[in-house]
C-alpha cells in the first residue's frame, strides 16, 4: 500500500505518539520488536455506565483506561473528564505517561483514563456519581500495585477522594495508595496540588539559566488557567516574571505592561476572566503568537501546529499541557532555535509528587512540604540536565532526547524481564 504523503498534518495523538517513539528509537537503534511493543498500549478497557442525573433521567457515560507498559513498574497516570475525550487520545496520553515517568526515573509505566463528560455542566452530586461509577467500572484493573490514577484535565482532589473511597469500599479495606492527588486529610501529599506547575517552573528556570537569560522581567503568556496554568502564573510572578497574557476555554486577555494576577484569579473564581476589560481581550489563538520570552501551553493537545509554529516569537516553550505541539511544528521550532521543553519533562512534576504521595501512603508516614518540594527540585533538575546534555550530544531537540532516555530505561526493563 502506498504511504500517504503528509501534506495535511495528522492530528491523531496516538499516531503522533507513535511517530515520536519511532524517531527516538531510530537514533538509539533499538530493535524493531522493542518498538513494536511500545507502539501499542498493553491493555485498554472501554466501559459504559449509567448514572442518574439530577433531573431524574438516566444518562449513559463512556470512559476508557489505557495501560501502556508495565515493564518498569505499575502503570500510573491521570483521569480526564472532558467532552472531547477519545480512545486514541487516552491511548496516546498513556504512552506519554510511560515516557514521562522514564524521564524522571520513576518506577512506573504509563496509564491514563478518560470519561466523555462536561463537568462544567454537572452538579456536584452528578460529578460524584459519575466519579464513583467510573471507578466501579474500572476497579478490577487498578490498584496500588497495578495501576494508580490521579487528576488530569477537569478532575480534582475531591474526585480522587470519591474514587479512593469507592475502591476502598469495593475491596473492604482502606486503600489510599490506589490513587494520588487526594485531599490531604485522606492521604494526599503536601505540595501535590502545585507540583505540576512547580516542576514546570523549575524547568523554565533551568532553561533560562542555560540560555543566559534573567528570570526577573521575563515576559510570559499562558494558555489555560486550570491547575497547571494558574499556579504556574502565580509562581512565575513570584519569581519576578511579567505575566502579560492568559487564557481559558472562554477566551484570552493581554496587557503588554503585565496583568494584575490577583484580579484575574478573582474573576476566574467568581465570574469570567474576559471581564478583565474589553480593551484587553484578544483572539484566543493570538496568545500563542505574542512577542514574549516564555510561552506556556497549559490546556490541551495540538495547539502548536505547522499552521502557527513559524509565527511563534517566544524563545522558550514550556509544555505544561500534554501533547500541545505536533511533530511538524516541532521541526519548525527546532529550525528557528526555539527551546521547547517537552511535556514529558516540563509537566513531570505532577507525577513525581504523585509518586511521593504513593510512597507516603505505602509507608503510612508523611513528609513536610519542604521535603516534598526539595525532592521535586532535585528530580526536575537532574532530569533537565540529563535531557539537555543528551540533546546537545545528538544535536537533536529536547523532546527526542527525553524520549531516548525513557526508551532506554523501558527497553532495559523489558530485556531484564525477558520480554525481548
Ligand atoms: N495527569 C498528570 C499528568 O499528565 C498527573 C499524573 C499523575 O500524577 O499520575 O502527568
Coordinates of C-alpha atoms and ligand atoms in Angstrom, one line a residue:
X1 CA 0.0 0.0 0.0
X2 CA 1.3 3.5 -0.8
X3 CA 2.3 5.7 2.1
X4 CA 0.1 8.8 2.1
X5 CA 2.3 11.9 2.0
X6 CA 2.0 14.2 4.9
X7 CA 0.6 17.3 3.2
X8 CA -2.1 17.8 5.7
X9 CA -0.9 17.3 9.3
X10 CA -2.1 14.2 11.1
X11 CA -3.5 15.4 14.4
X12 CA -4.4 12.0 15.9
X13 CA -2.5 12.0 19.2
X14 CA -2.0 8.2 19.1
X15 CA -0.3 8.4 15.6
X16 CA 1.8 11.4 16.9
X17 CA 3.0 9.4 19.9
X18 CA 3.9 6.5 17.6
X19 CA 5.9 8.8 15.4
X20 CA 7.7 10.3 18.4
X21 CA 8.7 6.8 19.6
X22 CA 10.0 5.9 16.1
X23 CA 12.1 9.0 15.8
X24 CA 13.9 8.5 19.2
X25 CA 14.1 4.7 18.7
X26 CA 15.9 5.1 15.4
X27 CA 18.5 7.3 17.0
X28 CA 19.0 4.7 19.7
X29 CA 18.9 1.9 17.0
X30 CA 16.5 0.0 19.2
X31 CA 15.5 -3.5 17.9
X32 CA 12.3 -3.5 15.9
X33 CA 10.5 -5.8 18.4
X34 CA 11.0 -3.3 21.2
X35 CA 9.5 -0.5 19.1
X36 CA 6.6 -2.8 18.1
X37 CA 5.8 -3.5 21.8
X38 CA 6.0 0.2 22.7
X39 CA 3.8 1.5 19.8
X40 CA 0.7 0.0 21.4
X41 CA -0.8 0.0 24.9
X42 CA -0.7 -3.3 26.7
X43 CA -4.3 -3.1 27.8
X44 CA -7.2 -0.9 27.1
X45 CA -10.5 -1.1 28.9
X46 CA -13.5 0.6 27.4
X47 CA -16.6 1.0 29.7
X48 CA -20.1 2.4 29.6
X49 CA -22.0 3.1 32.8
X50 CA -25.4 4.5 33.7
X51 CA -25.7 7.5 36.1
X52 CA -28.9 9.0 37.5
X53 CA -28.9 12.7 36.8
X54 CA -30.5 15.4 38.9
X55 CA -33.5 15.7 36.5
X56 CA -34.4 12.0 37.3
X57 CA -33.2 10.7 33.9
X58 CA -30.5 8.1 33.4
X59 CA -27.6 9.1 31.3
X60 CA -25.1 6.5 29.9
X61 CA -21.5 7.7 30.0
X62 CA -18.5 6.3 28.2
X63 CA -14.9 6.1 29.5
X64 CA -11.6 4.4 29.0
X65 CA -8.5 3.3 30.9
X66 CA -5.3 2.6 28.9
X67 CA -2.3 0.9 30.4
X68 CA 0.7 1.3 28.1
X69 CA 3.6 -0.6 29.5
X70 CA 4.4 -2.1 32.9
X71 CA 7.9 -3.3 32.5
X72 CA 9.3 -0.7 34.9
X73 CA 6.5 -0.9 37.5
X74 CA 2.7 -0.4 37.9
X75 CA 1.1 1.9 35.4
X76 CA 0.4 5.5 36.5
X77 CA -1.5 8.4 35.1
X78 CA -4.4 10.7 35.5
X79 CA -8.1 10.5 34.6
X80 CA -9.5 13.2 32.4
X81 CA -13.2 14.4 32.3
X82 CA -13.8 16.2 29.1
X83 CA -16.4 16.3 26.3
X84 CA -13.8 15.7 23.6
X85 CA -12.1 12.6 25.2
X86 CA -11.4 9.9 22.6
X87 CA -10.0 6.4 22.9
X88 CA -7.0 7.3 20.7
X89 CA -6.3 10.4 22.9
X90 CA -6.4 8.3 26.1
X91 CA -4.0 5.7 24.5
X92 CA -1.6 8.5 23.5
X93 CA -1.8 10.1 26.9
X94 CA -0.9 6.7 28.5
X95 CA 2.1 6.3 26.2
X96 CA 3.3 9.8 27.1
X97 CA 3.0 8.9 30.8
X98 CA 5.4 5.9 30.3
X99 CA 7.9 8.2 28.8
X100 CA 7.3 11.0 31.4
X101 CA 7.9 8.5 34.2
X102 CA 11.1 7.3 32.4
X103 CA 12.5 10.9 32.1
X104 CA 12.3 11.4 35.9
X105 CA 13.3 7.8 36.6
X106 CA 10.1 6.9 38.5
X107 CA 9.4 3.2 39.0
X108 CA 6.2 3.3 36.9
X109 CA 4.9 2.6 33.5
X110 CA 2.2 4.8 31.9
X111 CA -1.5 4.7 32.2
X112 CA -4.4 7.2 31.5
X113 CA -8.1 7.3 31.8
X114 CA -10.8 9.5 30.4
X115 CA -14.6 9.9 30.6
X116 CA -16.6 11.7 28.0
X117 CA -18.5 14.3 30.0
X118 CA -18.5 18.0 30.7
X119 CA -18.0 18.7 34.5
X120 CA -18.7 22.4 33.8
X121 CA -22.3 21.5 33.2
X122 CA -22.7 19.0 36.0
X123 CA -23.9 19.5 39.6
X124 CA -21.6 18.3 42.5
X125 CA -23.9 15.3 43.0
X126 CA -23.8 14.3 39.4
X127 CA -20.0 14.7 39.4
X128 CA -19.7 12.4 42.4
X129 CA -22.0 9.8 40.9
X130 CA -20.0 9.8 37.6
X131 CA -16.7 9.6 39.5
X132 CA -17.8 6.7 41.7
X133 CA -19.4 4.8 38.8
X134 CA -16.3 5.1 36.6
X135 CA -14.1 3.8 39.4
X136 CA -16.5 0.9 40.0
X137 CA -16.3 0.2 36.2
X138 CA -12.5 0.0 36.2
X139 CA -11.7 -1.2 39.7
X140 CA -10.6 -4.6 38.7
X141 CA -7.7 -3.4 36.6
X142 CA -6.5 -0.6 39.0
X143 CA -4.8 -0.9 42.4
X144 CA -1.7 0.3 44.4
X145 CA 0.4 -2.4 42.8
X146 CA -1.3 -2.4 39.4
X147 CA -2.3 1.0 38.0
X148 CA -2.6 4.2 40.0
X149 CA -4.8 7.0 38.7
X150 CA -4.5 10.7 39.5
X151 CA -6.1 14.1 38.5
X152 CA -5.9 15.4 34.9
X153 CA -8.0 17.9 32.9
X154 CA -11.1 18.9 34.9
X155 CA -10.6 16.3 37.7
X156 CA -9.9 17.4 41.2
X157 CA -8.7 16.2 44.6
X158 CA -12.3 15.8 45.6
X159 CA -12.9 13.5 42.7
X160 CA -9.8 11.5 43.7
X161 CA -11.3 11.3 47.2
X162 CA -14.6 9.8 46.0
X163 CA -12.8 7.4 43.7
X164 CA -10.5 6.2 46.5
X165 CA -13.5 5.7 48.8
X166 CA -15.4 3.7 46.2
X167 CA -12.3 1.5 45.5
X168 CA -11.7 1.0 49.3
X169 CA -15.3 0.0 49.9
X170 CA -15.2 -2.5 47.0
X171 CA -12.0 -4.1 48.4
X172 CA -13.3 -3.9 52.0
X173 CA -10.3 -2.0 53.4
X174 CA -8.8 1.4 53.3
X175 CA -6.6 1.7 50.2
X176 CA -5.1 5.2 49.9
X177 CA -2.3 4.1 47.5
X178 CA -4.8 3.3 44.7
X179 CA -5.0 6.9 43.6
X180 CA -2.9 10.1 44.0
X181 CA -3.8 13.8 44.1
X182 CA -6.2 13.1 47.1
X183 CA -7.3 15.7 49.7
X184 CA -4.6 15.9 52.4
X185 CA -6.9 14.5 55.2
X186 CA -7.2 11.1 53.4
X187 CA -3.6 10.6 52.4
X188 CA -2.8 13.3 49.9
X189 CA 0.7 14.7 49.8
X190 CA 1.7 18.2 50.7
X191 CA 2.8 20.0 47.6
X192 CA 0.9 17.7 45.1
X193 CA -1.6 20.4 44.0
X194 CA 1.1 22.8 43.0
X195 CA 3.5 20.1 41.8
X196 CA 2.9 20.2 38.0
X197 CA 3.3 24.0 37.9
X198 CA 6.2 24.0 40.3
X199 CA 8.1 21.4 38.3
X200 CA 7.4 23.3 35.1
X201 CA 8.7 26.5 36.7
X202 CA 11.9 24.6 37.8
X203 CA 12.4 23.5 34.2
X204 CA 11.8 27.1 32.9
X205 CA 14.4 28.4 35.4
X206 CA 16.9 25.8 34.2
X207 CA 16.2 26.7 30.6
X208 CA 16.6 30.5 31.3
X209 CA 19.8 29.8 33.1
X210 CA 21.1 27.7 30.2
X211 CA 20.4 30.4 27.7
X212 CA 21.9 33.1 29.9
X213 CA 18.6 34.9 30.4
X214 CA 17.2 36.5 33.5
X215 CA 14.0 35.3 35.2
X216 CA 13.3 38.8 36.5
X217 CA 11.3 40.7 34.0
X218 CA 10.9 37.8 31.5
X219 CA 7.5 38.1 29.8
X220 CA 5.1 35.1 29.8
X221 CA 2.0 34.1 28.0
X222 CA 0.0 31.2 29.5
X223 CA -2.7 29.3 27.6
X224 CA -5.0 27.6 30.0
X225 CA -5.9 28.7 33.6
X226 CA -6.6 25.3 35.3
X227 CA -4.4 23.7 37.9
X228 CA -1.2 23.9 35.9
X229 CA -1.5 27.3 34.1
X230 CA -3.0 29.2 37.0
X231 CA -0.4 28.0 39.6
X232 CA 2.5 28.4 37.1
X233 CA 1.4 32.1 36.6
X234 CA 1.5 32.7 40.3
X235 CA 4.9 31.0 40.8
X236 CA 6.4 32.7 37.8
X237 CA 5.1 36.1 39.0
X238 CA 6.6 35.4 42.5
X239 CA 10.0 35.0 40.7
X240 CA 9.7 38.4 39.0
X241 CA 8.4 37.3 35.6
X242 CA 5.8 39.5 33.9
X243 CA 2.6 37.6 33.1
X244 CA 1.3 39.5 30.1
X245 CA -1.4 37.1 28.7
X246 CA -3.6 34.3 29.9
X247 CA -6.5 32.4 28.5
X248 CA -9.1 29.8 29.5
X249 CA -11.7 28.0 27.5
X250 CA -13.7 31.2 27.2
X251 CA -11.0 33.4 25.6
X252 CA -7.8 35.3 26.2
X253 CA -6.6 38.6 27.8
X254 CA -3.5 40.5 27.2
X255 CA -1.7 43.5 28.7
X256 CA 1.8 44.3 27.4
X257 CA 2.5 46.0 30.7
X258 CA 1.6 42.9 32.7
X259 CA -1.7 41.6 34.0
X260 CA -2.9 42.0 37.6
X261 CA -2.9 38.4 38.5
X262 CA -4.9 38.7 41.8
X263 CA -7.7 40.3 39.7
X264 CA -7.5 37.6 37.0
X265 CA -7.8 34.9 39.8
X266 CA -10.7 36.7 41.4
X267 CA -12.5 36.8 38.0
X268 CA -11.7 33.2 37.3
X269 CA -13.3 32.1 40.6
X270 CA -16.3 34.4 40.6
X271 CA -17.2 35.3 37.0
X272 CA -15.2 35.3 33.8
X273 CA -11.6 36.3 33.0
X274 CA -12.8 38.2 30.0
X275 CA -14.4 40.8 32.4
X276 CA -10.8 42.0 33.0
X277 CA -11.6 44.7 30.4
X278 CA -12.8 44.9 26.8
X279 CA -9.6 46.5 25.6
X280 CA -7.5 43.6 26.9
X281 CA -9.4 40.8 25.1
X282 CA -7.5 39.3 22.2
X283 CA -8.5 36.4 19.9
X284 CA -7.5 33.2 21.7
X285 CA -5.2 31.9 19.0
X286 CA -3.2 35.1 19.0
X287 CA -1.9 34.4 22.6
X288 CA 0.4 31.8 21.2
X289 CA 2.0 34.2 18.7
X290 CA 2.6 37.1 21.2
X291 CA 6.1 38.7 21.4
X292 CA 7.0 37.1 24.8
X293 CA 10.0 35.3 26.2
X294 CA 8.2 32.3 27.6
X295 CA 5.1 30.6 26.2
X296 CA 3.3 28.1 28.5
X297 CA 0.7 25.9 26.7
X298 CA -1.3 24.6 29.7
X299 CA -4.5 23.4 28.1
X300 CA -5.0 20.6 25.5
X301 CA -3.3 18.9 22.6
X302 CA -2.4 20.1 19.1
X303 CA -2.4 23.8 19.7
X304 CA 1.0 24.4 18.1
X305 CA 0.9 23.1 14.6
X306 CA 2.5 23.7 11.2
X307 CA 0.0 26.5 10.8
X308 CA 1.2 28.7 13.6
X309 CA 4.7 27.4 14.6
X310 CA 6.5 29.8 12.3
X311 CA 4.6 32.8 13.9
X312 CA 5.7 31.9 17.4
X313 CA 8.0 34.6 18.9
X314 CA 8.8 33.1 22.3
X315 CA 12.3 31.7 22.9
X316 CA 11.1 29.1 25.4
X317 CA 8.0 27.0 25.2
X318 CA 7.3 25.0 28.4
X319 CA 4.7 22.4 27.8
X320 CA 2.6 22.2 30.9
X321 CA -0.1 20.5 28.8
X322 CA 0.3 17.1 27.3
X323 CA 0.8 17.0 23.6
X324 CA 0.4 20.6 22.7
X325 CA 3.0 20.5 19.8
X326 CA 2.7 18.4 16.7
X327 CA 5.8 16.8 15.1
X328 CA 5.6 19.2 12.1
X329 CA 5.6 22.2 14.5
X330 CA 8.5 20.6 16.5
X331 CA 10.6 20.6 13.3
X332 CA 9.8 24.2 12.5
X333 CA 10.5 25.4 16.1
X334 CA 13.8 23.4 16.2
X335 CA 14.9 25.1 13.0
X336 CA 14.0 28.5 14.4
X337 CA 16.1 27.8 17.6
X338 CA 13.1 27.9 20.0
X339 CA 13.8 25.8 23.1
X340 CA 10.8 23.5 23.5
X341 CA 10.8 21.9 27.0
X342 CA 8.6 18.9 26.1
X343 CA 5.6 17.8 28.1
X344 CA 7.2 14.6 29.3
X345 CA 9.8 16.8 31.1
X346 CA 8.1 20.1 31.7
X347 CA 5.0 18.7 33.4
X348 CA 6.6 15.7 35.0
X349 CA 6.4 17.4 38.4
X350 CA 2.8 16.3 38.9
X351 CA 3.5 12.6 38.6
X352 CA 6.8 13.0 40.5
X353 CA 4.9 14.2 43.6
X354 CA 2.2 11.6 42.9
X355 CA 5.0 9.1 43.3
X356 CA 5.9 10.8 46.6
X357 CA 2.3 10.6 47.7
X358 CA 2.1 6.9 46.8
X359 CA 5.3 6.2 48.7
X360 CA 3.9 8.0 51.8
X361 CA 0.7 6.0 51.5
X362 CA 2.6 2.7 51.4
X363 CA 4.8 3.7 54.4
X364 CA 1.9 5.5 56.2
X365 CA 4.4 8.2 57.1
X366 CA 4.0 11.7 55.8
X367 CA 6.6 14.4 54.8
X368 CA 6.7 18.1 55.2
X369 CA 6.1 20.4 52.3
X370 CA 9.8 21.5 52.3
X371 CA 10.8 17.8 52.0
X372 CA 8.4 17.2 49.1
X373 CA 9.5 20.4 47.2
X374 CA 13.1 19.8 47.8
X375 CA 12.9 16.3 46.4
X376 CA 10.9 17.6 43.5
X377 CA 13.6 20.2 42.7
X378 CA 16.3 17.6 42.7
X379 CA 14.3 15.2 40.4
X380 CA 13.4 18.0 37.9
X381 CA 16.9 19.5 37.8
X382 CA 18.6 16.1 37.3
X383 CA 16.1 15.2 34.6
X384 CA 16.5 18.6 32.8
X385 CA 20.3 18.3 32.9
X386 CA 20.3 14.7 31.5
X387 CA 17.9 15.7 28.7
X388 CA 19.8 18.9 27.8
X389 CA 23.1 17.2 27.6
X390 CA 21.8 14.3 25.5
X391 CA 20.2 16.7 23.1
X392 CA 23.4 18.6 22.8
X393 CA 25.3 15.4 22.2
X394 CA 22.9 14.1 19.5
X395 CA 22.3 17.6 18.1
X396 CA 18.6 17.0 18.5
X397 CA 15.6 18.6 20.2
X398 CA 14.8 18.1 23.9
X399 CA 11.7 16.0 23.2
X400 CA 13.7 13.5 21.2
X401 CA 16.4 13.4 23.9
X402 CA 13.8 12.9 26.6
X403 CA 12.3 10.0 24.7
X404 CA 15.7 8.5 24.2
X405 CA 16.4 8.5 28.0
X406 CA 13.0 6.9 28.6
X407 CA 13.1 4.4 25.8
X408 CA 16.5 3.2 27.1
X409 CA 15.1 2.6 30.6
X410 CA 12.0 0.9 29.4
X411 CA 13.7 -1.3 26.9
X412 CA 16.3 -2.4 29.5
X413 CA 13.5 -3.3 31.9
X414 CA 11.8 -5.3 29.1
X415 CA 15.0 -7.1 28.4
X416 CA 15.7 -7.8 32.1
X417 CA 12.2 -9.4 32.4
X418 CA 12.9 -11.5 29.3
X419 CA 10.2 -9.9 27.1
X420 CA 12.7 -9.3 24.3
Ligands
LIG1 N1 -2.3 13.9 34.9 C1 -1.0 14.3 35.3 C2 0.0 14.1 34.1 O1 -0.5 14.1 32.9 C3 -0.5 13.6 36.5 C4 -0.4 12.1 36.5 C5 -0.1 11.5 37.9 O2 0.1 12.2 38.8 O3 -0.2 10.3 37.9 O4 1.1 14.0 34.2

